[in-house]
PDB file of C-alpha atoms in Angstrom:
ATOM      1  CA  UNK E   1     -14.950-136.596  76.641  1.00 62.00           C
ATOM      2  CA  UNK E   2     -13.972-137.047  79.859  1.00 68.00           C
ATOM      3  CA  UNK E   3     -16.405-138.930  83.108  1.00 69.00           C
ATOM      4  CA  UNK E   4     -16.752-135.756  84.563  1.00 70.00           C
ATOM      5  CA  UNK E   5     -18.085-134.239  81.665  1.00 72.00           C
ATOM      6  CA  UNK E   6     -20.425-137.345  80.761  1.00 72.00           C
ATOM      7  CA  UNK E   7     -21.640-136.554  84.000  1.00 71.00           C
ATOM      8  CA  UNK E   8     -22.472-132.998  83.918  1.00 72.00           C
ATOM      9  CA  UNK E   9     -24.404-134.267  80.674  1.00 68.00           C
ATOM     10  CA  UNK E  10     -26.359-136.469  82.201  1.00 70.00           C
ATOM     11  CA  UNK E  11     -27.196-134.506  85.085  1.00 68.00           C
ATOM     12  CA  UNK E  12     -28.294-131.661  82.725  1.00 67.00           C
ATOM     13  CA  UNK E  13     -30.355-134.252  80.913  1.00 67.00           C
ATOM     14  CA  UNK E  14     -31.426-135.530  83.880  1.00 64.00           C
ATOM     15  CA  UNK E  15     -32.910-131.677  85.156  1.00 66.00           C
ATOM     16  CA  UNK E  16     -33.991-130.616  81.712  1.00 64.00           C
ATOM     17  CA  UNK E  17     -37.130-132.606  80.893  1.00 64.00           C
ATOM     18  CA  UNK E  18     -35.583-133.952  78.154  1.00 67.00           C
ATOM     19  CA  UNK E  19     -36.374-137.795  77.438  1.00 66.00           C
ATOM     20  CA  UNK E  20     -33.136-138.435  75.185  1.00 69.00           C
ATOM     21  CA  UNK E  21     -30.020-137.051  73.811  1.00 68.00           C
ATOM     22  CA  UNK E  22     -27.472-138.412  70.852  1.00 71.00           C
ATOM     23  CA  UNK E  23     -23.963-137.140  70.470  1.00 72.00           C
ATOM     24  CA  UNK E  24     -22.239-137.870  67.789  1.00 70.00           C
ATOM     25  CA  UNK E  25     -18.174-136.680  66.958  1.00 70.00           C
ATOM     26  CA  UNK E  26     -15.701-138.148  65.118  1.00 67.00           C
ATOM     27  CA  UNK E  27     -14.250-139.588  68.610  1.00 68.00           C
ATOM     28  CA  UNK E  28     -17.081-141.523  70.031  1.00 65.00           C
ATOM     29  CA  UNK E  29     -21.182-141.927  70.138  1.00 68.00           C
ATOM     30  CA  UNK E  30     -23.277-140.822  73.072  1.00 69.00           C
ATOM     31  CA  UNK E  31     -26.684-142.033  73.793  1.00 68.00           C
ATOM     32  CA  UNK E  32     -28.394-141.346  77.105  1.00 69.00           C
ATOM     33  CA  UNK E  33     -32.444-141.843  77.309  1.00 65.00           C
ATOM     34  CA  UNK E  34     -33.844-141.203  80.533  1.00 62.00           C
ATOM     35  CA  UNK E  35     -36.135-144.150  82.095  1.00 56.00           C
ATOM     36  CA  UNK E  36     -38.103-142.670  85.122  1.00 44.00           C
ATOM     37  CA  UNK E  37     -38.633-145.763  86.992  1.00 41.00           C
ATOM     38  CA  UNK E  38     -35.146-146.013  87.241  1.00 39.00           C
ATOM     39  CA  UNK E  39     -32.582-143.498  89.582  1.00 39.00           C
ATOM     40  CA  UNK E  40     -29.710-141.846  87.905  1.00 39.00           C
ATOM     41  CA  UNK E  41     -26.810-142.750  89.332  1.00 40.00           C
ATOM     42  CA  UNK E  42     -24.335-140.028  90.314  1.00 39.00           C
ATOM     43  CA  UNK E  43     -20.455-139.993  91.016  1.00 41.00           C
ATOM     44  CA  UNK E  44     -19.491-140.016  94.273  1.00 42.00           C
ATOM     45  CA  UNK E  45     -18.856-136.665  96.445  1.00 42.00           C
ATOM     46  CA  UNK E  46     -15.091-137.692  96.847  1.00 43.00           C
ATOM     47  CA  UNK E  47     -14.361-134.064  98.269  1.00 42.00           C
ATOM     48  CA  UNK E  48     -16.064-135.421 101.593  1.00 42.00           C
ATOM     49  CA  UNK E  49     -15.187-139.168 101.870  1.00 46.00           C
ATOM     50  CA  UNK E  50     -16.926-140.738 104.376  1.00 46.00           C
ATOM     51  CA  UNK E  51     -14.675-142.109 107.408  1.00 46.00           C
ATOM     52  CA  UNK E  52     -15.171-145.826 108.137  1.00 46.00           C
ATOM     53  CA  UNK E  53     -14.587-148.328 111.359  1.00 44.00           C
ATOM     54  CA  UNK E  54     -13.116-151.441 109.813  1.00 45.00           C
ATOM     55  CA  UNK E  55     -12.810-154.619 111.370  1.00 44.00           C
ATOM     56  CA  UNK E  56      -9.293-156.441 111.331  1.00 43.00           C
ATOM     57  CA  UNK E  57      -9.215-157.976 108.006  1.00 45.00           C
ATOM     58  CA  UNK E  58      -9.273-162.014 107.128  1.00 45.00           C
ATOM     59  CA  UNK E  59      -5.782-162.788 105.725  1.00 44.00           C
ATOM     60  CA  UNK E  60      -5.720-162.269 102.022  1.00 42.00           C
ATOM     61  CA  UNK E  61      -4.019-164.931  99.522  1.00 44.00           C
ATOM     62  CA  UNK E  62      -3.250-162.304  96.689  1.00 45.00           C
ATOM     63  CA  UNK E  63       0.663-160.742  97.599  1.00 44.00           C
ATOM     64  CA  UNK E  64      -0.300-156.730  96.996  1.00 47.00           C
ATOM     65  CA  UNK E  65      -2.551-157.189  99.415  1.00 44.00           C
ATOM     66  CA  UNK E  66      -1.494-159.302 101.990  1.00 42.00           C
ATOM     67  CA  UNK E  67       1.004-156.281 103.361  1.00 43.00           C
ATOM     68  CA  UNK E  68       0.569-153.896 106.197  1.00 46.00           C
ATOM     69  CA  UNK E  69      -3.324-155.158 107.548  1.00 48.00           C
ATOM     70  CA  UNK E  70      -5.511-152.338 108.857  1.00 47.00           C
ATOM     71  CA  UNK E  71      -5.272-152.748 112.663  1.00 49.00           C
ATOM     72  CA  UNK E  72      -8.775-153.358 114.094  1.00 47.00           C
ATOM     73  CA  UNK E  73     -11.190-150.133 114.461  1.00 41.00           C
ATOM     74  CA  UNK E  74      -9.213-147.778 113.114  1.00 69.00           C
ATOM     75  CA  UNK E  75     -10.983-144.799 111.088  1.00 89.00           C
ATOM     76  CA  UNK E  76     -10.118-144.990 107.529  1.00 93.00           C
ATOM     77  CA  UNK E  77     -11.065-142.931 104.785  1.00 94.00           C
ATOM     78  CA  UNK E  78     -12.623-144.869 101.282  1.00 93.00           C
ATOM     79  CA  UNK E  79     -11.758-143.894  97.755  1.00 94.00           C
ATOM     80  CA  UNK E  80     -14.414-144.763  96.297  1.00 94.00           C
ATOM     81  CA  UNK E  81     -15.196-145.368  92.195  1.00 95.00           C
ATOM     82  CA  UNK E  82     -16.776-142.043  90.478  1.00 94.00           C
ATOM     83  CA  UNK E  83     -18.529-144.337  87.992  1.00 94.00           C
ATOM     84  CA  UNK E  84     -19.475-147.761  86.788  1.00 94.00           C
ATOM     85  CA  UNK E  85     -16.581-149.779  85.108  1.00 95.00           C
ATOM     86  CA  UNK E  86     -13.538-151.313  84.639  1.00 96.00           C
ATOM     87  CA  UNK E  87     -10.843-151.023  87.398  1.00 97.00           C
ATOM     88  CA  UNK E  88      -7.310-151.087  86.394  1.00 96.00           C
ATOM     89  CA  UNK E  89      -4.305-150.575  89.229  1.00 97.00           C
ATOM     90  CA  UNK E  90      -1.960-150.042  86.190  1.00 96.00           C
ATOM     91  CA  UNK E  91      -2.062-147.725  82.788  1.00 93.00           C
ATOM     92  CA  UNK E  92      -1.222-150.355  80.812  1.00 91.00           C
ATOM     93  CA  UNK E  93      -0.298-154.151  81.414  1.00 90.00           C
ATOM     94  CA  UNK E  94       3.277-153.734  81.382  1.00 93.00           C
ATOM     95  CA  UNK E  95       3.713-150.769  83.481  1.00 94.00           C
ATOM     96  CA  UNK E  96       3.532-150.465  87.396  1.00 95.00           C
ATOM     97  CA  UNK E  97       0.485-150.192  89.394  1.00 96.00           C
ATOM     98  CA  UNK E  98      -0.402-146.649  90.432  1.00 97.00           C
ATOM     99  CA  UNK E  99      -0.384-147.063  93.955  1.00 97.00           C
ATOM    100  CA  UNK E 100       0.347-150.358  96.442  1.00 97.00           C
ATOM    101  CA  UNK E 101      -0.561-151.120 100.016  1.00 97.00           C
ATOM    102  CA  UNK E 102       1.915-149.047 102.255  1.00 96.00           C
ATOM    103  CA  UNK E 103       2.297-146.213  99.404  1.00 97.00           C
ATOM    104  CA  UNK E 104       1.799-142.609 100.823  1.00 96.00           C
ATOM    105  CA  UNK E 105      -0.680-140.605  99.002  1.00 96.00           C
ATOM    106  CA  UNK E 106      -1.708-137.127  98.022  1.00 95.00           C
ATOM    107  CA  UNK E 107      -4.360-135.531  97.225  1.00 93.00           C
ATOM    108  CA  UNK E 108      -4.498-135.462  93.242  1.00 94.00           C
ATOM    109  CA  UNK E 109      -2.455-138.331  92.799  1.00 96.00           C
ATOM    110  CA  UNK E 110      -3.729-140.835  90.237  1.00 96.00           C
ATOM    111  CA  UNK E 111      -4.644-143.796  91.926  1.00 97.00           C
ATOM    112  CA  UNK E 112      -6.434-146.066  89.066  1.00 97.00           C
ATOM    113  CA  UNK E 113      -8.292-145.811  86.006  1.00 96.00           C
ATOM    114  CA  UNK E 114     -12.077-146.944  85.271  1.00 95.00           C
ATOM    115  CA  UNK E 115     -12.843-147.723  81.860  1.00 94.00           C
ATOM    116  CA  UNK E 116     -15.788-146.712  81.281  1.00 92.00           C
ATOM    117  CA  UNK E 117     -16.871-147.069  77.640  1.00 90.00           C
ATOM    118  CA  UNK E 118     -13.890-147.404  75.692  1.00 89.00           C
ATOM    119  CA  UNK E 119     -12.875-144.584  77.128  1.00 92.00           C
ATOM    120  CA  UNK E 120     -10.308-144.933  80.592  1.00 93.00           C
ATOM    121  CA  UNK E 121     -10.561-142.509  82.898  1.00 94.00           C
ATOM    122  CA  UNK E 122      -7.987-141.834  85.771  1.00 95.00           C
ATOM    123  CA  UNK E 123      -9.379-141.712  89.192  1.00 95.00           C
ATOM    124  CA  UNK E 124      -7.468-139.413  91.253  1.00 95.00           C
ATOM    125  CA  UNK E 125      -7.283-139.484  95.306  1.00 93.00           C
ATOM    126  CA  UNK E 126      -9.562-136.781  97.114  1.00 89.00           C
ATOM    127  CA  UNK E 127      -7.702-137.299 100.360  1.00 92.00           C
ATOM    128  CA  UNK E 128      -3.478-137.787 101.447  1.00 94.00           C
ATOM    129  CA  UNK E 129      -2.668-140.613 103.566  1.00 96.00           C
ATOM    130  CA  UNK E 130      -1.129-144.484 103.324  1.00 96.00           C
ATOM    131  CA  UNK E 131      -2.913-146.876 101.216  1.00 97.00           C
ATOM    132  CA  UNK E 132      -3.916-150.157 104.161  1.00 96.00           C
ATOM    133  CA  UNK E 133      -6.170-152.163 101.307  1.00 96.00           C
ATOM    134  CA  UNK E 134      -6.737-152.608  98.194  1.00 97.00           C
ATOM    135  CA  UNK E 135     -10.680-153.925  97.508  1.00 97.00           C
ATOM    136  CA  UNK E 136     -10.642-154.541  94.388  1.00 96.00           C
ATOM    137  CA  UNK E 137      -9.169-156.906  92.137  1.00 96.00           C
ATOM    138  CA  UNK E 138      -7.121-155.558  88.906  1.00 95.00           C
ATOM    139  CA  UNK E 139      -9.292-155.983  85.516  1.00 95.00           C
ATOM    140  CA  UNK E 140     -12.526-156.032  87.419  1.00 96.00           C
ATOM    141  CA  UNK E 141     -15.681-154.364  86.990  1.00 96.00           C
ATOM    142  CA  UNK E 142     -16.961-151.849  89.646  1.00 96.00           C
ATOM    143  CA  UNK E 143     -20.158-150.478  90.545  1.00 95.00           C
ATOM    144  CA  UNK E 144     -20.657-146.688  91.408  1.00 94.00           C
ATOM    145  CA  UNK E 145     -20.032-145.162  94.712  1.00 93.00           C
ATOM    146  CA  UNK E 146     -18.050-148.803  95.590  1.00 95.00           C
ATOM    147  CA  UNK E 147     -15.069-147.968  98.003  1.00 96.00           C
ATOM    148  CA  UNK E 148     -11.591-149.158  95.614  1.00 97.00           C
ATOM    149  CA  UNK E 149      -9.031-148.341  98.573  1.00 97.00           C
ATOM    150  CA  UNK E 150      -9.192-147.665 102.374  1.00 96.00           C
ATOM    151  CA  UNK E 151      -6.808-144.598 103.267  1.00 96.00           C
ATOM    152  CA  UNK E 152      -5.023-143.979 106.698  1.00 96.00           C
ATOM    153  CA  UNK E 153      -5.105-140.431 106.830  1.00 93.00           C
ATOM    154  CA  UNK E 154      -1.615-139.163 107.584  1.00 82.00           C
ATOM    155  CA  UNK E 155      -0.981-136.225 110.372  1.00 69.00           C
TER     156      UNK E 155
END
């Protein structure tokens, strides 16, 4: 099952009164009860990312992203994380990361993957443009909506 359709479950859930749901297939387990103190969280609208002012950046220690520095105020586009997870800038740990700061972009490429119970899910860029900055560390968790790269949109 893939995030986006984990989602579309949960926002059906979510609309249809229901209090809780169990899936069960020979693949995986699926339990989602619905709490109504607490907000669903939903996937980020990545079809309209939000432009951002960033300041010049501090000088970073780690090498990927100590290369090409955003210049100061510049609007930049974030790719932000669809869902709550695991980041990964690699499919696996001996293969290459998906994307590094200076690559050019396009829209659809796979950028990273968010595991997201046992189950990895690629994130794939909304917008085309030149990776300036990498936010997040490799093997770390991520909340939803948090921005993972800031884009230079390209002419």
């Amino acid at each position: 099952m893939k995030a986006k359709e984990i989602q579309e479950l949960i926002d059906f859930i979510s609309n249809s009164g229901l209090a809780e749901v169990k899936i069960e297939t020979d693949e995986f387990k699926l339990s989602i009860k619905k709490n109504s103190e607490v907000a669903v969280a939903r996937p980020a609208d990545v079809s309209n990312p939000q432009a951002v002012a960033v300041p010049q950046p501090a000088a970073s220690h780690s090498p990927e992203n100590n290369v090409n520095h955003a210049p100061a105020a510049a609007s930049f586009l974030e790719v932000k994380s669809p869902m709550i997870g695991t980041f990964y800038r690699s499919p696996n740990p001996d293969s290459d990361y998906f994307v590094n700061v200076g690559d050019v972009i396009q829209k659809g490429q796979t950028v990273c993957i968010i595991e997201a119970m046992k189950l990895f899910n690629e994130v794939e860029s909304e917008v085309s443009g030149k990776i300036v900055k990498i936010l997040v560390d490799d093997a770390s968790p991520v909340e939803y909506d948090q921005p993972l790269f800031l884009v230079e949109p390209q002419n």
